[in-house]
mmCIF file of C-alpha atoms in Angstrom:
data_model
loop_
_atom_site.group_PDB
_atom_site.id
_atom_site.type_symbol
_atom_site.label_atom_id
_atom_site.label_comp_id
_atom_site.label_asym_id
_atom_site.label_seq_id
_atom_site.Cartn_x
_atom_site.Cartn_y
_atom_site.Cartn_z
ATOM 1 C CA ASP A 1 6.881 -31.688 -44.827
ATOM 2 C CA SER A 2 8.923 -30.700 -47.934
ATOM 3 C CA GLY A 3 6.469 -31.989 -50.493
ATOM 4 C CA VAL A 4 9.003 -34.523 -51.892
ATOM 5 C CA THR A 5 7.846 -38.057 -51.492
ATOM 6 C CA GLN A 6 10.207 -41.074 -51.604
ATOM 7 C CA THR A 7 9.257 -44.792 -51.454
ATOM 8 C CA PRO A 8 10.133 -47.198 -49.976
ATOM 9 C CA LYS A 9 11.308 -45.690 -46.667
ATOM 10 C CA HIS A 10 13.284 -48.844 -45.732
ATOM 11 C CA LEU A 11 14.591 -51.652 -47.922
ATOM 12 C CA ILE A 12 16.497 -54.777 -47.098
ATOM 13 C CA THR A 13 18.038 -56.920 -49.773
ATOM 14 C CA ALA A 14 20.812 -59.358 -50.638
ATOM 15 C CA THR A 15 23.968 -58.844 -52.517
ATOM 16 C CA GLY A 16 23.620 -59.220 -56.243
ATOM 17 C CA GLN A 17 19.971 -58.048 -56.165
ATOM 18 C CA ARG A 18 18.374 -55.104 -58.015
ATOM 19 C CA VAL A 19 16.115 -52.459 -56.305
ATOM 20 C CA THR A 20 14.170 -49.456 -57.538
ATOM 21 C CA LEU A 21 13.779 -46.294 -55.531
ATOM 22 C CA ARG A 22 10.982 -43.951 -56.413
ATOM 23 C CA CYS A 23 10.592 -40.205 -55.972
ATOM 24 C CA SER A 24 7.844 -37.753 -56.528
ATOM 25 C CA PRO A 25 8.869 -34.101 -56.614
ATOM 26 C CA ARG A 26 7.145 -31.087 -55.177
ATOM 27 C CA SER A 27 4.218 -29.913 -57.209
ATOM 28 C CA GLY A 28 5.568 -27.727 -59.981
ATOM 29 C CA ASP A 29 9.221 -28.654 -59.572
ATOM 30 C CA LEU A 30 10.768 -29.779 -62.918
ATOM 31 C CA SER A 31 14.206 -30.808 -61.596
ATOM 32 C CA VAL A 32 14.993 -33.868 -59.691
ATOM 33 C CA TYR A 33 18.282 -34.723 -57.928
ATOM 34 C CA TRP A 34 19.433 -37.890 -56.415
ATOM 35 C CA TYR A 35 22.029 -38.153 -53.602
ATOM 36 C CA GLN A 36 23.593 -40.938 -51.606
ATOM 37 C CA GLN A 37 24.567 -40.550 -48.020
ATOM 38 C CA SER A 38 26.547 -43.346 -46.187
ATOM 39 C CA LEU A 39 26.991 -43.641 -42.539
ATOM 40 C CA ASP A 40 28.975 -40.555 -41.160
ATOM 41 C CA GLN A 41 29.496 -39.238 -44.785
ATOM 42 C CA GLY A 42 28.344 -36.247 -46.555
ATOM 43 C CA LEU A 43 25.841 -36.077 -49.378
ATOM 44 C CA GLN A 44 27.262 -37.539 -52.534
ATOM 45 C CA PHE A 45 25.615 -36.224 -55.699
ATOM 46 C CA LEU A 46 24.524 -38.971 -57.970
ATOM 47 C CA ILE A 47 22.528 -37.453 -60.958
ATOM 48 C CA GLN A 48 20.246 -34.677 -61.965
ATOM 49 C CA TYR A 49 17.235 -34.576 -64.313
ATOM 50 C CA TYR A 50 15.324 -31.613 -65.666
ATOM 51 C CA ASN A 51 11.946 -32.151 -67.312
ATOM 52 C CA GLY A 52 12.729 -35.744 -68.205
ATOM 53 C CA GLU A 53 16.243 -35.163 -69.458
ATOM 54 C CA GLU A 54 19.436 -35.810 -67.702
ATOM 55 C CA ARG A 55 21.347 -32.667 -66.859
ATOM 56 C CA ALA A 56 24.293 -33.646 -64.724
ATOM 57 C CA LYS A 57 26.105 -36.736 -63.456
ATOM 58 C CA GLY A 58 28.045 -37.021 -60.294
ATOM 59 C CA ASN A 59 29.795 -40.067 -58.773
ATOM 60 C CA ILE A 60 27.117 -42.511 -60.014
ATOM 61 C CA LEU A 61 28.209 -46.055 -60.523
ATOM 62 C CA GLU A 62 27.690 -47.897 -63.803
ATOM 63 C CA ARG A 63 25.519 -50.386 -61.772
ATOM 64 C CA PHE A 64 23.088 -47.482 -61.040
ATOM 65 C CA SER A 65 20.803 -45.833 -63.495
ATOM 66 C CA ALA A 66 17.927 -43.349 -63.142
ATOM 67 C CA GLN A 67 15.254 -41.768 -65.116
ATOM 68 C CA GLN A 68 12.593 -39.045 -65.028
ATOM 69 C CA PHE A 69 9.208 -39.864 -66.375
ATOM 70 C CA PRO A 70 6.782 -37.476 -68.197
ATOM 71 C CA ASP A 71 4.731 -37.159 -65.046
ATOM 72 C CA LEU A 72 8.035 -35.858 -63.445
ATOM 73 C CA HIS A 73 8.380 -38.630 -60.968
ATOM 74 C CA SER A 74 11.867 -40.241 -60.992
ATOM 75 C CA GLU A 75 13.261 -43.694 -60.385
ATOM 76 C CA LEU A 76 16.759 -44.811 -59.237
ATOM 77 C CA ASN A 77 17.707 -48.294 -60.152
ATOM 78 C CA LEU A 78 20.453 -49.992 -58.352
ATOM 79 C CA SER A 79 21.658 -53.418 -59.671
ATOM 80 C CA SER A 80 24.212 -56.028 -58.653
ATOM 81 C CA LEU A 81 24.158 -54.660 -55.252
ATOM 82 C CA GLU A 82 27.058 -54.838 -52.904
ATOM 83 C CA LEU A 83 27.432 -54.425 -49.207
ATOM 84 C CA GLY A 84 28.951 -50.933 -49.671
ATOM 85 C CA ASP A 85 25.857 -49.742 -51.430
ATOM 86 C CA SER A 86 24.095 -49.729 -48.009
ATOM 87 C CA ALA A 87 23.229 -46.085 -47.514
ATOM 88 C CA LEU A 88 20.341 -43.411 -47.336
ATOM 89 C CA TYR A 89 19.401 -42.382 -50.816
ATOM 90 C CA PHE A 90 17.802 -38.913 -51.015
ATOM 91 C CA CYS A 91 15.795 -37.376 -53.684
ATOM 92 C CA ALA A 92 15.505 -33.550 -53.843
ATOM 93 C CA SER A 93 13.578 -31.302 -56.188
ATOM 94 C CA SER A 94 13.801 -27.735 -57.338
ATOM 95 C CA VAL A 95 11.946 -25.440 -59.767
ATOM 96 C CA TYR A 96 15.312 -25.192 -61.531
ATOM 97 C CA TRP A 97 14.822 -21.581 -62.697
ATOM 98 C CA GLY A 98 14.578 -18.505 -60.576
ATOM 99 C CA THR A 99 15.332 -18.758 -56.861
ATOM 100 C CA GLY A 100 15.741 -22.579 -57.049
ATOM 101 C CA GLU A 101 15.964 -23.782 -53.483
ATOM 102 C CA LEU A 102 16.479 -27.565 -53.175
ATOM 103 C CA PHE A 103 13.924 -29.569 -51.198
ATOM 104 C CA PHE A 104 14.605 -33.072 -49.866
ATOM 105 C CA GLY A 105 12.580 -36.144 -49.297
ATOM 106 C CA GLU A 106 12.894 -38.098 -46.196
ATOM 107 C CA GLY A 107 15.035 -40.705 -48.088
ATOM 108 C CA SER A 108 15.117 -44.410 -48.688
ATOM 109 C CA ARG A 109 17.314 -46.368 -46.351
ATOM 110 C CA LEU A 110 18.895 -49.243 -48.242
ATOM 111 C CA THR A 111 20.492 -52.234 -46.405
ATOM 112 C CA VAL A 112 22.325 -54.847 -48.370
ATOM 113 C CA LEU A 113 23.085 -58.040 -46.539
ATOM 114 C CA GLN C 1 40.760 -28.734 -53.046
ATOM 115 C CA LYS C 2 37.075 -29.378 -52.421
ATOM 116 C CA GLU C 3 34.538 -26.950 -53.688
ATOM 117 C CA VAL C 4 33.112 -26.289 -50.297
ATOM 118 C CA GLU C 5 34.854 -26.810 -46.944
ATOM 119 C CA GLN C 6 33.031 -27.191 -43.627
ATOM 120 C CA ASP C 7 34.518 -28.042 -40.239
ATOM 121 C CA PRO C 8 32.789 -31.378 -39.161
ATOM 122 C CA GLY C 9 33.079 -30.665 -35.559
ATOM 123 C CA PRO C 10 31.469 -32.076 -33.392
ATOM 124 C CA LEU C 11 30.394 -29.024 -31.713
ATOM 125 C CA SER C 12 29.040 -29.155 -28.118
ATOM 126 C CA VAL C 13 27.483 -26.059 -26.452
ATOM 127 C CA PRO C 14 25.400 -25.334 -23.413
ATOM 128 C CA GLU C 15 21.779 -24.373 -23.867
ATOM 129 C CA GLY C 16 21.372 -20.646 -24.527
ATOM 130 C CA ALA C 17 24.800 -20.293 -26.115
ATOM 131 C CA ILE C 18 25.297 -18.568 -29.435
ATOM 132 C CA VAL C 19 26.427 -21.047 -32.011
ATOM 133 C CA SER C 20 28.575 -20.042 -35.154
ATOM 134 C CA LEU C 21 28.760 -22.443 -38.005
ATOM 135 C CA ASN C 22 30.993 -21.657 -41.049
ATOM 136 C CA CYS C 23 31.871 -22.751 -44.595
ATOM 137 C CA THR C 24 34.320 -21.567 -47.178
ATOM 138 C CA TYR C 25 34.213 -22.096 -50.905
ATOM 139 C CA SER C 26 36.451 -21.721 -53.759
ATOM 140 C CA ASN C 27 34.255 -21.187 -56.731
ATOM 141 C CA SER C 28 33.305 -17.583 -57.651
ATOM 142 C CA ALA C 29 30.459 -19.012 -59.765
ATOM 143 C CA PHE C 30 28.367 -19.865 -56.666
ATOM 144 C CA GLN C 31 25.463 -17.440 -56.449
ATOM 145 C CA TYR C 32 23.113 -18.974 -53.970
ATOM 146 C CA PHE C 33 23.816 -20.080 -50.493
ATOM 147 C CA MET C 34 21.775 -22.333 -48.261
ATOM 148 C CA TRP C 35 21.908 -23.936 -44.752
ATOM 149 C CA TYR C 36 20.209 -27.184 -44.096
ATOM 150 C CA ARG C 37 19.458 -28.933 -40.847
ATOM 151 C CA GLN C 38 19.548 -32.718 -40.795
ATOM 152 C CA TYR C 39 18.312 -34.729 -37.838
ATOM 153 C CA SER C 40 19.671 -38.270 -37.529
ATOM 154 C CA ARG C 41 18.623 -40.450 -40.451
ATOM 155 C CA LYS C 42 16.194 -37.780 -41.745
ATOM 156 C CA GLY C 43 16.197 -35.652 -44.917
ATOM 157 C CA PRO C 44 17.919 -32.399 -44.850
ATOM 158 C CA GLU C 45 15.540 -29.524 -44.117
ATOM 159 C CA LEU C 46 16.051 -26.125 -45.685
ATOM 160 C CA LEU C 47 16.774 -23.493 -42.992
ATOM 161 C CA MET C 48 18.062 -20.484 -44.610
ATOM 162 C CA TYR C 49 18.490 -19.262 -48.291
ATOM 163 C CA THR C 50 20.220 -16.169 -49.503
ATOM 164 C CA TYR C 51 21.844 -14.999 -52.741
ATOM 165 C CA SER C 52 23.604 -11.885 -51.739
ATOM 166 C CA SER C 53 26.342 -10.782 -49.456
ATOM 167 C CA GLY C 54 25.256 -9.493 -46.077
ATOM 168 C CA ASN C 55 22.996 -10.911 -43.274
ATOM 169 C CA LYS C 56 19.642 -12.503 -43.390
ATOM 170 C CA GLU C 57 17.695 -13.100 -40.175
ATOM 171 C CA ASP C 58 14.908 -15.516 -39.426
ATOM 172 C CA GLY C 59 13.945 -15.899 -35.740
ATOM 173 C CA ARG C 60 16.975 -17.267 -33.862
ATOM 174 C CA PHE C 61 19.012 -17.884 -37.137
ATOM 175 C CA THR C 62 21.105 -15.500 -39.057
ATOM 176 C CA ALA C 63 22.848 -16.384 -42.271
ATOM 177 C CA GLN C 64 25.839 -14.349 -43.299
ATOM 178 C CA VAL C 65 27.551 -14.345 -46.590
ATOM 179 C CA ASP C 66 30.789 -12.617 -47.548
ATOM 180 C CA LYS C 67 31.255 -13.246 -51.286
ATOM 181 C CA SER C 68 34.569 -11.261 -51.276
ATOM 182 C CA SER C 69 36.137 -13.716 -48.820
ATOM 183 C CA LYS C 70 34.075 -16.705 -50.033
ATOM 184 C CA TYR C 71 32.870 -17.424 -46.521
ATOM 185 C CA ILE C 72 29.419 -18.001 -45.173
ATOM 186 C CA SER C 73 28.131 -18.436 -41.652
ATOM 187 C CA LEU C 74 25.079 -19.506 -39.814
ATOM 188 C CA PHE C 75 24.476 -18.079 -36.264
ATOM 189 C CA ILE C 76 22.028 -19.647 -33.914
ATOM 190 C CA ARG C 77 21.003 -17.503 -30.794
ATOM 191 C CA ASP C 78 19.656 -18.844 -27.635
ATOM 192 C CA SER C 79 20.454 -22.412 -28.804
ATOM 193 C CA GLN C 80 17.953 -25.078 -27.569
ATOM 194 C CA PRO C 81 18.504 -28.822 -27.290
ATOM 195 C CA SER C 82 16.186 -29.241 -30.252
ATOM 196 C CA ASP C 83 18.756 -27.556 -32.343
ATOM 197 C CA SER C 84 21.061 -30.651 -31.830
ATOM 198 C CA ALA C 85 21.538 -31.887 -35.483
ATOM 199 C CA THR C 86 23.896 -31.793 -38.318
ATOM 200 C CA TYR C 87 24.027 -28.479 -40.211
ATOM 201 C CA LEU C 88 25.001 -28.599 -43.825
ATOM 202 C CA CYS C 89 25.899 -25.570 -45.995
ATOM 203 C CA ALA C 90 25.140 -25.695 -49.667
ATOM 204 C CA MET C 91 25.870 -23.521 -52.702
ATOM 205 C CA ARG C 92 24.299 -23.339 -56.169
ATOM 206 C CA ASN C 93 25.925 -22.147 -59.315
ATOM 207 C CA THR C 94 24.206 -20.609 -62.241
ATOM 208 C CA GLY C 95 24.057 -24.079 -63.904
ATOM 209 C CA ASN C 96 21.774 -25.380 -61.136
ATOM 210 C CA GLN C 97 24.284 -27.581 -59.676
ATOM 211 C CA PHE C 98 24.452 -27.785 -55.862
ATOM 212 C CA TYR C 99 27.530 -28.398 -53.653
ATOM 213 C CA PHE C 100 27.320 -29.399 -50.089
ATOM 214 C CA GLY C 101 29.690 -29.152 -47.214
ATOM 215 C CA THR C 102 30.160 -32.388 -45.322
ATOM 216 C CA GLY C 103 28.136 -31.050 -42.266
ATOM 217 C CA THR C 104 28.842 -30.002 -38.842
ATOM 218 C CA SER C 105 27.403 -32.010 -35.985
ATOM 219 C CA LEU C 106 26.024 -29.869 -33.187
ATOM 220 C CA THR C 107 24.777 -30.951 -29.753
ATOM 221 C CA VAL C 108 23.196 -28.474 -27.355
ATOM 222 C CA ILE C 109 23.385 -29.634 -23.725
ATOM 223 C CA PRO C 110 20.444 -28.749 -21.456
#
């Protein structure tokens, strides 16, 4: 158990809908990262937060947004969903400073029908 | 050119074999190097972490970093069927941004 918690584990929805994925980082970790992994593809970095502030953006679509709250949990909002958004969405956390290993949650599997 | 290059395989070996997994990178700013193991549809699990050139050993796993050649390796000794997974290399720069290889799929045949 990495200590990173993601909910929901599975989500099935229709095109055009909006969903919210939630992540609780490891205790003490201030930095949260979101990744997308489609079938047979590598991890695609979406966005990074540190202590509530956005720090880096990757290949995140404009239909997607995220935030990190004062209690350090983070949410990834996906709207106007398309079939191609079906993927595993991973949250990872890191202390940010020092050694800073990255620890992943078990992911949220999104299926868009 | 991608920041991190990793041979996707697939790699298939008999049980007990020594496995060698490799990544190359182009950015000298990478300071920290990691290997993750990912079972199908599960979250990546951190296996090895190192920040210096040389070898680091943990049980059957050895991580090797050659910063001068921008090359990292993971060796698995006495491979087991339970080692069958996708192995991802990852690197972190001083700005706390992580870069991942695409992963190598490994199957260990009993």
